Short mmCIF file of C-alpha atoms in Angstrom, two decimals:
data_model
loop_
_atom_site.label_atom_id
_atom_site.label_comp_id
_atom_site.label_asym_id
_atom_site.label_seq_id
_atom_site.Cartn_x
_atom_site.Cartn_y
_atom_site.Cartn_z
CA MET G 1 0.11 0.02 0.03
CA ASP G 2 1.75 3.42 -1.10
CA SER G 3 1.54 6.48 1.42
CA VAL G 4 -1.42 8.23 -0.43
CA GLU G 5 -3.75 4.74 -0.08
CA ALA G 6 -2.69 4.49 3.45
CA VAL G 7 -4.04 7.85 4.31
CA LEU G 8 -7.21 7.52 2.18
CA ARG G 9 -7.64 4.26 3.60
CA GLU G 10 -7.08 5.81 7.27
CA GLN G 11 -9.25 8.89 6.67
CA ALA G 12 -12.19 7.11 4.82
CA PRO G 13 -14.57 6.31 8.03
CA HIS G 14 -13.84 9.19 9.43
CA VAL G 15 -14.73 11.43 6.51
CA LEU G 16 -18.09 9.43 6.04
CA GLY G 17 -18.73 9.47 9.68
CA ALA G 18 -18.37 13.56 9.65
CA LEU G 19 -20.64 13.77 6.71
CA VAL G 20 -23.33 11.46 7.88
CA ARG G 21 -23.59 13.15 11.43
CA HIS G 22 -23.98 16.47 9.64
CA HIS G 23 -26.20 15.37 6.56
CA GLY G 24 -27.83 12.48 7.53
CA ARG G 25 -28.69 10.20 4.43
CA PHE G 26 -25.87 7.35 5.02
CA ASP G 27 -26.19 6.13 1.50
CA ALA G 28 -25.66 9.37 -0.50
CA CYS G 29 -23.01 10.29 1.89
CA GLU G 30 -21.03 7.09 1.28
CA ASP G 31 -21.50 7.69 -2.48
CA ALA G 32 -19.75 11.30 -1.97
CA VAL G 33 -17.23 10.18 0.12
CA GLN G 34 -16.22 7.09 -2.41
CA GLU G 35 -15.84 10.21 -5.31
CA ALA G 36 -13.85 12.38 -2.94
CA LEU G 37 -11.57 9.30 -2.11
CA LEU G 38 -11.13 8.76 -6.11
CA ALA G 39 -10.49 12.49 -6.68
CA ALA G 40 -7.90 12.22 -3.95
CA ALA G 41 -5.95 9.18 -5.32
CA VAL G 42 -5.74 11.11 -8.35
CA GLN G 43 -4.88 14.57 -7.16
CA TRP G 44 -2.58 13.53 -4.10
CA GLY G 45 -0.73 11.29 -6.62
CA GLU G 46 0.34 14.27 -8.74
CA HIS G 47 0.53 17.14 -5.99
CA GLY G 48 1.16 15.23 -2.69
CA VAL G 49 -0.98 14.84 0.16
CA PRO G 50 -2.54 18.10 1.40
CA GLU G 51 -1.78 19.39 5.16
CA SER G 52 -5.42 18.45 6.50
CA PRO G 53 -6.30 15.28 4.46
CA ARG G 54 -9.30 15.07 6.21
CA GLY G 55 -10.53 18.67 5.81
CA TRP G 56 -9.77 18.43 2.08
CA LEU G 57 -11.94 15.10 1.74
CA ILE G 58 -14.62 16.09 3.82
CA THR G 59 -15.01 19.67 1.68
CA VAL G 60 -14.92 17.97 -1.49
CA ALA G 61 -17.21 15.04 -0.43
CA SER G 62 -19.61 17.97 0.79
CA ARG G 63 -19.68 19.72 -2.44
CA ARG G 64 -20.11 16.26 -4.10
CA LEU G 65 -23.13 16.03 -2.00
CA THR G 66 -24.63 19.35 -2.53
CA ASP G 67 -24.06 19.17 -6.36
CA GLN G 68 -25.96 16.06 -6.39
CA TRP G 69 -28.65 17.46 -4.22
CA ARG G 70 -28.51 20.74 -6.42
CA SER G 71 -29.37 18.48 -9.45
CA ASP G 72 -32.38 17.49 -7.60
CA THR G 73 -33.95 20.56 -6.00
CA ALA G 74 -37.15 19.12 -5.20
CA ARG G 75 -35.78 16.04 -3.70
CA HIS G 76 -33.22 17.82 -1.63
CA VAL G 77 -36.18 19.73 -0.07
CA ARG G 78 -38.02 16.56 0.59
CA GLU G 79 -34.71 15.13 1.83
CA ALA G 80 -33.72 18.24 3.99
CA ALA G 81 -37.06 18.08 5.59
CA ALA G 82 -37.12 14.51 6.62
CA LEU G 83 -33.72 14.86 8.12
CA PRO G 84 -33.91 14.05 11.84
CA HIS G 85 -32.63 16.66 14.18
CA LYS G 86 -30.43 14.83 15.96
CA GLN G 87 -28.22 14.52 12.89
CA MET G 88 -28.52 18.37 11.59
CA ALA G 89 -27.03 19.34 15.17
CA PRO G 90 -25.20 17.24 17.10
CA ALA G 91 -25.73 17.72 20.92
CA ALA G 92 -23.08 19.70 22.62
CA ASP G 93 -22.08 16.39 24.60
CA ALA G 94 -21.86 14.62 21.48
CA VAL G 95 -18.28 12.56 20.91
CA PRO G 96 -16.92 15.08 18.37
CA SER G 97 -13.34 12.77 17.57
CA GLY G 98 -13.74 10.70 14.33
CA GLU G 99 -12.26 7.67 16.23
CA ASP G 100 -15.78 6.11 17.13
CA ASP G 101 -17.10 6.70 14.12
CA THR G 102 -15.27 3.72 12.97
CA LEU G 103 -16.97 1.48 15.09
CA VAL G 104 -20.66 3.09 14.46
CA LEU G 105 -19.81 2.45 10.94
CA LEU G 106 -18.81 -1.12 11.29
CA PHE G 107 -22.01 -1.91 13.51
CA LEU G 108 -23.73 -0.41 10.36
CA CYS G 109 -21.98 -2.17 7.54
CA CYS G 110 -22.43 -5.48 9.62
CA HIS G 111 -26.34 -4.86 10.26
CA PRO G 112 -27.74 -8.35 10.68
CA SER G 113 -30.76 -7.50 7.92
CA LEU G 114 -27.71 -7.89 5.36
CA SER G 115 -26.24 -11.47 4.23
CA PRO G 116 -22.68 -12.17 5.26
CA PRO G 117 -20.97 -11.30 1.67
CA SER G 118 -22.89 -7.87 1.52
CA GLN G 119 -21.62 -7.34 5.12
CA VAL G 120 -18.27 -8.05 4.02
CA ALA G 121 -18.27 -6.28 0.62
CA LEU G 122 -19.71 -2.87 2.49
CA THR G 123 -17.39 -3.02 5.54
CA LEU G 124 -14.39 -3.05 3.11
CA ARG G 125 -15.47 -0.23 1.07
CA VAL G 126 -17.11 1.92 4.14
CA VAL G 127 -14.64 1.42 6.63
CA GLY G 128 -11.63 -0.32 4.83
CA GLY G 129 -11.71 2.56 2.37
CA LEU G 130 -11.08 0.07 -0.57
CA THR G 131 -12.47 0.72 -3.81
CA THR G 132 -15.37 -1.37 -5.69
CA ALA G 133 -12.93 -2.52 -8.60
CA GLN G 134 -10.12 -3.55 -5.26
CA ILE G 135 -13.18 -5.54 -3.59
CA ALA G 136 -14.33 -7.09 -7.05
CA ARG G 137 -10.63 -8.10 -7.78
CA ALA G 138 -10.25 -9.90 -4.56
CA PHE G 139 -13.53 -11.57 -4.61
CA LEU G 140 -13.00 -12.53 -8.17
CA VAL G 141 -16.00 -11.06 -9.50
CA PRO G 142 -16.87 -8.26 -11.90
CA GLU G 143 -16.75 -4.79 -10.72
CA ALA G 144 -20.41 -4.32 -11.59
CA THR G 145 -21.31 -7.32 -9.81
CA MET G 146 -19.74 -5.75 -6.82
CA ALA G 147 -21.10 -2.43 -7.13
CA GLN G 148 -24.64 -3.98 -7.20
CA ARG G 149 -23.99 -5.85 -4.41
CA ILE G 150 -22.63 -2.60 -2.57
CA SER G 151 -25.48 -0.14 -3.38
CA ARG G 152 -27.94 -2.94 -2.67
CA ALA G 153 -26.67 -3.21 0.67
CA LYS G 154 -26.95 0.28 1.17
CA GLN G 155 -30.37 0.37 0.21
CA GLN G 156 -31.06 -2.82 2.59
CA ILE G 157 -29.49 -0.65 5.53
CA LYS G 158 -31.94 2.09 4.47
CA ALA G 159 -34.91 0.21 4.52
CA ALA G 160 -34.08 -1.63 7.67
CA GLY G 161 -34.14 2.11 9.44
CA ALA G 162 -31.01 1.54 10.61
CA ARG G 163 -29.54 4.69 12.42
CA PHE G 164 -25.90 5.98 12.52
CA ASP G 165 -25.40 5.15 16.17
CA LEU G 166 -24.05 2.64 18.63
CA PRO G 167 -26.41 -0.52 19.00
CA PRO G 168 -28.48 -0.34 22.37
CA GLN G 169 -26.74 -2.04 25.18
CA ASP G 170 -28.93 -5.13 25.06
CA ALA G 171 -28.11 -5.48 21.46
CA TRP G 172 -24.47 -4.81 21.76
CA ARG G 173 -22.74 -8.18 22.37
CA GLN G 174 -24.59 -9.96 19.72
CA ARG G 175 -23.83 -7.12 16.92
CA LEU G 176 -20.25 -7.12 18.32
CA ASP G 177 -19.92 -10.65 17.54
CA VAL G 178 -21.32 -10.23 13.89
CA VAL G 179 -18.78 -7.38 13.25
CA LEU G 180 -16.10 -9.76 14.45
CA HIS G 181 -17.43 -12.66 12.55
CA VAL G 182 -17.26 -10.49 9.18
CA LEU G 183 -13.65 -9.39 9.85
CA TYR G 184 -13.07 -13.07 10.47
CA LEU G 185 -14.52 -13.84 7.18
CA VAL G 186 -12.44 -11.06 5.35
CA PHE G 187 -9.25 -12.46 6.74
CA ASN G 188 -10.12 -15.97 5.94
CA GLU G 189 -10.75 -14.88 2.45
CA GLY G 190 -7.15 -13.15 2.23
CA TYR G 191 -5.54 -16.04 3.92
CA VAL G 192 -6.68 -18.99 2.06
CA ALA G 193 -5.65 -17.51 -1.02
CA THR G 194 -2.57 -19.67 -2.39
CA SER G 195 -1.62 -18.44 -5.77
CA GLY G 196 -2.23 -16.23 -9.35
CA PRO G 197 -4.45 -13.14 -8.88
CA ASP G 198 -4.71 -13.47 -5.10
CA VAL G 199 -1.93 -10.83 -4.16
CA HIS G 200 -5.23 -8.81 -4.01
CA ARG G 201 -6.78 -11.07 -1.64
CA ALA G 202 -3.74 -11.23 0.61
CA GLU G 203 -4.29 -7.34 1.00
CA LEU G 204 -7.61 -8.51 2.94
CA THR G 205 -5.72 -10.23 5.95
CA ASP G 206 -3.80 -6.95 6.25
CA GLU G 207 -7.09 -5.06 6.19
CA ALA G 208 -8.78 -7.50 8.64
CA ILE G 209 -5.79 -6.97 10.96
CA ARG G 210 -5.88 -3.13 10.95
CA LEU G 211 -9.49 -3.07 11.44
CA VAL G 212 -9.32 -5.57 14.41
CA ARG G 213 -6.52 -3.49 16.06
CA GLN G 214 -8.59 -0.37 15.54
CA ILE G 215 -11.22 -1.90 17.26
CA ARG G 216 -9.28 -3.40 20.23
CA ARG G 217 -7.69 0.16 20.54
CA LEU G 218 -11.37 1.34 21.09
CA LEU G 219 -12.71 -1.80 23.35
CA PRO G 220 -9.15 -2.72 25.00
CA ASP G 221 -10.99 -4.99 27.75
CA ASP G 222 -13.08 -7.03 25.34
CA GLY G 223 -11.63 -10.76 25.49
CA GLU G 224 -12.98 -11.64 22.16
CA VAL G 225 -11.44 -8.79 20.39
CA ALA G 226 -8.30 -9.46 21.64
CA GLY G 227 -8.68 -13.11 20.88
CA LEU G 228 -9.88 -12.44 17.28
CA LEU G 229 -6.49 -10.05 16.78
CA ALA G 230 -4.56 -12.76 18.36
CA LEU G 231 -5.98 -15.74 16.05
CA MET G 232 -5.37 -13.74 13.00
CA LEU G 233 -1.76 -12.90 13.86
CA LEU G 234 -0.67 -16.40 14.79
CA THR G 235 -2.34 -17.72 11.55
CA ASP G 236 -0.81 -14.82 9.46
CA ALA G 237 2.56 -15.56 10.88
CA ARG G 238 2.79 -18.96 8.98
CA ARG G 239 1.48 -17.37 5.63
CA LEU G 240 5.12 -17.93 4.24
CA ALA G 241 5.54 -21.30 5.34
CA ARG G 242 2.11 -22.69 3.80
CA THR G 243 2.80 -22.60 0.19
CA GLN G 244 5.64 -23.69 -1.95
CA SER G 245 6.50 -21.30 -4.57
CA ASP G 246 4.20 -23.06 -7.03
CA GLY G 247 1.17 -22.38 -4.98
CA SER G 248 0.97 -25.65 -3.53
CA LEU G 249 -0.18 -26.10 0.04
CA ILE G 250 2.05 -27.65 2.94
CA PRO G 251 0.57 -29.01 5.86
CA LEU G 252 1.20 -27.50 9.42
CA ALA G 253 3.17 -30.69 10.35
CA GLU G 254 5.65 -30.22 7.58
CA GLN G 255 5.99 -26.75 7.52
CA ASP G 256 9.64 -25.05 7.93
CA ARG G 257 8.83 -23.29 10.91
CA ARG G 258 11.75 -21.01 10.54
CA GLN G 259 9.95 -19.32 7.86
CA TRP G 260 7.17 -18.31 10.89
CA ASN G 261 7.32 -14.53 11.39
CA GLN G 262 8.74 -14.57 14.91
CA ASP G 263 7.56 -11.16 15.83
CA VAL G 264 4.19 -11.54 15.01
CA LEU G 265 4.16 -14.95 16.60
CA ARG G 266 5.16 -13.49 19.99
CA GLU G 267 2.76 -10.35 19.34
CA GLY G 268 0.12 -13.06 19.14
CA VAL G 269 1.08 -15.31 21.81
CA GLY G 270 1.43 -12.19 24.16
CA ILE G 271 -2.05 -11.06 23.39
CA VAL G 272 -3.35 -14.57 24.00
CA THR G 273 -1.57 -15.22 27.53
CA GLU G 274 -2.46 -11.72 28.81
CA THR G 275 -6.08 -11.90 27.36
CA LEU G 276 -6.67 -15.71 29.02
CA THR G 277 -5.97 -14.59 32.35
CA ARG G 278 -8.33 -11.69 32.89
CA SER G 279 -11.30 -11.79 30.48
CA ARG G 280 -14.44 -13.76 30.05
CA ILE G 281 -13.29 -16.83 27.86
CA GLY G 282 -14.71 -17.29 24.16
CA PRO G 283 -14.32 -18.89 20.97
CA TYR G 284 -11.69 -16.52 19.42
CA GLN G 285 -9.78 -16.52 22.45
CA LEU G 286 -9.59 -20.39 22.43
CA GLN G 287 -8.83 -21.05 18.68
CA ALA G 288 -6.01 -18.66 19.31
CA ALA G 289 -5.08 -20.55 22.37
CA ILE G 290 -4.80 -23.71 20.11
CA ALA G 291 -2.65 -21.60 17.37
CA ALA G 292 -0.55 -20.38 20.31
CA VAL G 293 0.09 -23.99 21.25
CA HIS G 294 1.07 -24.66 17.79
CA ALA G 295 3.36 -21.58 17.69
CA GLU G 296 5.44 -22.50 20.74
CA ALA G 297 6.22 -26.04 19.10
CA ARG G 298 9.79 -25.74 17.62
CA ARG G 299 9.07 -28.80 15.73
CA ALA G 300 5.98 -30.40 14.94
CA GLU G 301 6.74 -33.57 16.86
CA ASP G 302 6.86 -31.23 20.09
CA THR G 303 3.61 -30.08 19.95
CA ASP G 304 1.51 -30.44 23.12
CA TRP G 305 -1.42 -32.38 21.64
CA PRO G 306 -3.07 -33.11 25.16
CA GLN G 307 -3.36 -29.42 25.85
CA ILE G 308 -4.56 -28.83 22.37
CA VAL G 309 -7.16 -31.51 23.00
CA ALA G 310 -8.33 -29.71 26.25
CA LEU G 311 -8.70 -26.42 24.54
CA TYR G 312 -10.92 -28.14 21.74
CA ASP G 313 -13.05 -29.83 24.34
CA VAL G 314 -13.83 -26.37 25.84
CA LEU G 315 -14.14 -24.52 22.33
CA THR G 316 -16.86 -28.03 21.56
CA GLN G 317 -18.95 -26.55 24.37
CA PHE G 318 -18.87 -22.77 23.02
CA SER G 319 -19.37 -23.54 19.50
CA PRO G 320 -20.03 -27.11 18.49
CA ASN G 321 -19.69 -27.35 14.93
CA PRO G 322 -18.46 -30.25 12.42
CA VAL G 323 -14.76 -28.36 11.41
CA VAL G 324 -14.41 -27.96 15.23
CA THR G 325 -15.03 -31.69 15.69
CA LEU G 326 -13.10 -32.89 13.12
CA ASN G 327 -10.01 -30.77 14.15
CA ARG G 328 -10.57 -32.18 17.71
CA ALA G 329 -10.81 -35.95 16.35
CA VAL G 330 -6.83 -35.30 14.82
CA ALA G 331 -5.57 -33.84 18.26
CA VAL G 332 -7.14 -36.92 19.81
CA ALA G 333 -5.45 -39.14 17.26
CA MET G 334 -2.12 -37.34 17.82
CA ALA G 335 -2.32 -37.37 21.60
CA HIS G 336 -3.98 -40.78 22.04
CA GLY G 337 -3.42 -42.84 18.86
CA ALA G 338 -4.71 -42.83 15.35
CA GLN G 339 -7.60 -45.60 16.43
CA ALA G 340 -8.85 -43.03 19.05
CA GLY G 341 -9.29 -40.55 16.30
CA LEU G 342 -10.84 -42.58 13.54
CA ASP G 343 -13.42 -43.56 16.22
CA LEU G 344 -14.65 -39.91 16.70
CA ILE G 345 -14.46 -39.83 12.90
CA GLU G 346 -16.67 -42.67 12.47
CA GLU G 347 -19.73 -41.16 14.69
CA LEU G 348 -19.45 -37.90 12.51
CA ALA G 349 -19.73 -39.94 9.19
CA GLY G 350 -23.49 -40.55 9.92
CA ASP G 351 -24.48 -36.94 9.57
CA ARG G 352 -25.43 -36.56 5.99
CA HIS G 353 -24.07 -33.27 5.50
CA LEU G 354 -20.36 -34.06 6.73
CA ALA G 355 -20.39 -36.94 5.00
CA ASP G 356 -20.45 -35.25 1.63
CA HIS G 357 -17.63 -32.84 2.82
CA HIS G 358 -14.38 -33.38 1.44
CA ARG G 359 -12.71 -32.34 4.82
CA LEU G 360 -14.27 -35.67 6.82
CA HIS G 361 -12.24 -37.63 4.02
CA ALA G 362 -9.41 -35.83 4.08
CA VAL G 363 -9.14 -36.16 7.83
CA ARG G 364 -10.08 -40.04 8.02
CA ALA G 365 -7.64 -40.65 5.05
CA HIS G 366 -5.02 -38.93 7.23
CA LEU G 367 -5.60 -40.80 10.18
CA LEU G 368 -6.01 -44.12 8.39
CA GLU G 369 -2.10 -43.44 6.96
CA LEU G 370 -1.34 -43.00 10.66
CA ALA G 371 -2.59 -46.21 11.48
CA GLY G 372 -0.41 -47.88 9.19
CA ARG G 373 -3.50 -48.86 6.75
CA PRO G 374 -2.39 -47.29 3.20
CA GLU G 375 -4.91 -48.76 0.88
CA PRO G 376 -8.23 -47.46 2.62
CA ALA G 377 -6.16 -44.13 3.18
CA ARG G 378 -5.29 -43.85 -0.33
CA ALA G 379 -9.30 -44.51 -1.34
CA ALA G 380 -10.23 -41.87 1.40
CA PHE G 381 -7.63 -39.21 -0.20
CA GLU G 382 -9.12 -39.86 -3.82
CA GLU G 383 -12.60 -39.49 -2.27
CA ALA G 384 -11.66 -35.79 -0.42
CA ALA G 385 -9.72 -34.78 -4.01
CA ARG G 386 -12.77 -35.46 -5.77
CA ARG G 387 -15.21 -33.51 -3.52
CA THR G 388 -13.30 -30.16 -2.73
CA THR G 389 -13.97 -27.32 -5.00
CA SER G 390 -10.64 -25.71 -4.00
CA THR G 391 -7.85 -26.44 -6.67
CA PRO G 392 -4.65 -26.58 -4.55
CA GLU G 393 -6.31 -28.81 -2.01
CA GLN G 394 -7.35 -30.92 -4.69
CA ARG G 395 -3.29 -31.21 -5.82
CA TYR G 396 -2.52 -31.74 -2.46
CA LEU G 397 -4.97 -34.53 -1.70
CA ARG G 398 -3.99 -36.45 -4.98
CA ALA G 399 -0.26 -36.02 -4.26
CA ARG G 400 -1.27 -37.58 -0.95
CA ALA G 401 -3.13 -40.47 -2.47
CA ASP G 402 -0.18 -41.07 -4.97
CA ARG G 403 2.27 -41.01 -2.43
CA LEU G 404 0.50 -44.33 -1.33
CA SER G 405 -0.26 -46.38 -4.25
CA MET K 1 -21.91 -22.95 -12.91
CA LEU K 2 -25.72 -23.42 -14.18
CA MET K 3 -25.39 -25.46 -17.36
CA ILE K 4 -28.16 -25.53 -19.47
CA TRP K 5 -28.08 -28.83 -21.67
CA SER K 6 -30.36 -28.97 -24.59
CA ASN K 7 -31.30 -31.79 -27.17
CA PRO K 8 -31.68 -30.58 -30.70
CA GLU K 9 -33.65 -33.42 -31.30
CA ASN K 10 -36.37 -32.86 -28.80
CA TRP K 11 -36.43 -29.31 -30.05
CA ASP K 12 -36.48 -29.95 -33.62
CA ALA K 13 -39.79 -32.58 -32.71
CA LEU K 14 -41.98 -29.86 -31.41
CA PRO K 15 -44.72 -28.27 -33.64
CA PRO K 16 -43.16 -25.01 -35.32
CA ALA K 17 -45.82 -22.74 -33.42
CA ASP K 18 -45.04 -24.36 -29.64
CA ARG K 19 -41.42 -23.82 -30.81
CA ALA K 20 -41.82 -20.22 -31.43
CA ALA K 21 -43.93 -19.44 -28.43
CA LEU K 22 -41.37 -21.25 -26.13
CA ALA K 23 -38.55 -19.39 -27.61
CA GLY K 24 -40.22 -16.07 -27.26
CA ASP K 25 -41.12 -16.82 -23.77
CA ALA K 26 -37.70 -17.96 -22.93
CA VAL K 27 -36.12 -14.91 -24.10
CA ALA K 28 -38.23 -12.95 -22.04
CA GLU K 29 -37.60 -15.37 -18.96
CA HIS K 30 -33.76 -15.30 -19.33
CA ALA K 31 -33.81 -11.46 -19.84
CA ALA K 32 -35.75 -11.12 -16.45
CA ILE K 33 -33.40 -13.63 -14.34
CA ASP K 34 -30.18 -11.85 -15.92
CA ALA K 35 -31.79 -8.47 -14.51
CA ASP K 36 -32.49 -9.98 -11.19
CA LEU K 37 -28.98 -11.66 -10.45
CA LEU K 38 -27.49 -8.09 -11.52
CA ARG K 39 -29.65 -6.28 -9.12
CA SER K 40 -28.65 -8.92 -6.26
CA GLY K 41 -25.16 -8.82 -7.11
CA GLU K 42 -24.75 -12.55 -7.94
CA LEU K 43 -24.14 -12.44 -11.85
CA VAL K 44 -20.91 -13.19 -12.77
CA ILE K 45 -21.49 -13.73 -16.21
CA SER K 46 -24.11 -15.48 -18.50
CA ALA K 47 -24.10 -16.36 -22.29
CA ALA K 48 -26.40 -18.33 -24.35
CA LEU K 49 -24.41 -20.35 -26.98
CA ALA K 50 -25.14 -20.74 -30.95
CA ASP K 51 -26.36 -23.72 -32.44
CA PRO K 52 -23.99 -26.92 -32.27
CA ILE K 53 -23.72 -26.50 -35.86
CA THR K 54 -21.52 -23.55 -35.53
CA SER K 55 -19.17 -25.21 -33.16
CA ARG K 56 -15.69 -26.33 -34.08
CA ALA K 57 -12.93 -28.80 -32.24
CA VAL K 58 -9.87 -27.82 -31.80
CA ARG K 59 -7.02 -30.38 -31.12
CA VAL K 60 -3.31 -30.06 -31.06
CA ARG K 61 -1.20 -33.18 -31.55
CA ASP K 62 2.42 -32.85 -31.56
CA GLY K 63 2.35 -29.13 -31.95
CA VAL K 64 -0.03 -29.16 -34.95
CA VAL K 65 -3.59 -27.36 -34.51
CA THR K 66 -6.17 -28.74 -36.35
CA SER K 67 -9.87 -27.62 -36.34
CA THR K 68 -12.97 -29.57 -37.68
CA ASP K 69 -16.55 -28.11 -37.83
CA GLY K 70 -19.18 -29.62 -35.68
CA PRO K 71 -21.71 -30.60 -34.99
CA TYR K 72 -20.40 -34.08 -33.42
CA ALA K 73 -22.71 -37.17 -34.15
CA GLU K 74 -21.47 -38.57 -30.68
CA ALA K 75 -23.15 -35.96 -28.44
CA LYS K 76 -26.64 -36.26 -28.01
CA GLU K 77 -26.71 -33.24 -25.97
CA TYR K 78 -25.00 -29.91 -26.20
CA LEU K 79 -24.22 -27.00 -23.71
CA ALA K 80 -27.10 -24.16 -24.92
CA GLY K 81 -25.85 -21.75 -22.55
CA TYR K 82 -24.86 -20.83 -18.70
CA TYR K 83 -24.83 -18.92 -15.89
CA LEU K 84 -22.03 -18.26 -13.91
CA VAL K 85 -23.48 -16.86 -10.29
CA ASP K 86 -21.57 -15.97 -6.96
CA CYS K 87 -24.11 -17.12 -4.22
CA GLU K 88 -24.55 -17.90 -0.95
CA SER K 89 -25.04 -21.55 -1.14
CA VAL K 90 -25.96 -24.62 -3.47
CA ASP K 91 -29.59 -24.40 -2.32
CA ARG K 92 -29.58 -20.90 -3.50
CA ALA K 93 -27.89 -22.02 -6.99
CA VAL K 94 -30.66 -24.76 -7.16
CA GLU K 95 -33.15 -22.12 -6.63
CA ILE K 96 -31.80 -19.88 -9.32
CA ALA K 97 -31.55 -23.12 -11.72
CA ALA K 98 -35.10 -23.83 -11.16
CA ARG K 99 -36.08 -20.32 -12.58
CA ILE K 100 -34.61 -21.00 -16.07
CA PRO K 101 -37.29 -21.95 -18.43
CA ASP K 102 -35.09 -24.44 -20.19
CA ALA K 103 -35.44 -26.64 -16.86
CA ARG K 104 -38.79 -27.13 -17.73
CA TRP K 105 -38.26 -29.07 -21.11
CA GLU K 106 -34.62 -30.00 -20.76
CA ARG K 107 -32.22 -29.92 -18.05
CA VAL K 108 -29.98 -27.30 -16.03
CA GLU K 109 -27.08 -28.77 -14.42
CA VAL K 110 -25.30 -26.95 -11.34
CA ARG K 111 -22.01 -27.63 -10.29
CA ALA K 112 -19.52 -25.58 -8.12
CA ALA K 113 -16.62 -23.95 -10.22
CA MET K 114 -13.16 -24.69 -8.57
CA ASP K 115 -11.81 -21.93 -6.50
CA VAL K 116 -7.76 -21.06 -5.93
CA ALA K 117 -7.88 -20.80 -2.36
CA GLY K 118 -7.36 -23.64 -0.06
CA LEU K 119 -6.42 -24.37 3.79
CA GLU K 120 -3.18 -26.31 4.59
CA MET K 121 -4.72 -29.29 6.23
#
């Protein structure tokens, strides 16, 4: 990210917050800010960043907004009449700082009336300051499709009557969980990319980490915010080691751990350690703790599997889901022998949805190989390879199958 | 990917009046699906393909390119068109496929596209 882009991305939510506070009409303001950001990208690139970038952007965006309204005077009058007082004139005790606008905007973009893909797209544009073209590239869809997704999301927010305000106290926890989940999805979308046009997707991991860091500054005592940040850091630290130069995947056990980013790992482990001792525990903290146990093993064979099993036991109580159960089966196998893991898998295979899922077959294959049963292991790897829709995973699973024949 | 498979023999066997009515309605229905998918932000691309009589098969053997005119006697069914959609679930894709008029007299196949992303296992 160059310096102009960094400034723009940093300023985007504050500029939008200032405009919405003053004018109301989130959707029109968002369009105006987007136009101002695009204009700034061109002009600042040529003439340098102005002394007050935020002032510059607010001025230009406001001008766009009034131009737009002037072009439709009748509508302007109607809209102005409909503006709530609170938004026209902020109360004297209103927080004037742009800092917590980020949080208000995050809650708005992650409004429960939107589908997760819409929440993700809107968050990246409104809070992340990414252009529609960048988001479209990251999600491998045409720009027109992404533009439509974003504009529809804005209409839905308007239709839902969402306000530019923090959610009420009783809904706070639930709404924050949605925000964290959306940022988790953004991170994941970036992390799983392995090659090709995915340079853009790697940008998503950085963006997700940047946004979680911002939330953490605003909510330093929230254990799950800290947990999510730690989880992202501990995962991202392995990025270089997880693929070969040709984009093929390297499983955790075979990664060259010297390639793990030690500074990032240290930061992640530090956050987990500090958070677990003083906050109410939650799923992100537990997943981060599991990642921290892996991070602390110098070699794969040094991994403290019994501790990982114990953490998965607690995680299963918080958020029982098939992926957690499968991961736990692997940990059980590593701690107590392959057969113990296989027994758990057999119970899961009764679940029709999971029985079709490639990951179940991949885990079973892995455990069968560990148990010294190459023939059924090979068949299970092939079954998993046929069922996955991920090219790199398919390549990896086929290679494992071939190794056994 | 929503693939519309069609058998020209079935189509040709219809009385001309029925064929014209079906085709006319189908064009309007496809246009409506396109518009709806664009609005919902789910459309990646869609295309109707020309008659298989216009297709050419391309083969490269030992670096030599040969292309031959279709259609191909061995194939009974042809890909008549497709929609590539980016939607939340397979169930949603099936719901869209069921709106495609061709599903009423031919067959629409729904299959996931491969992704370049993957998790280390």
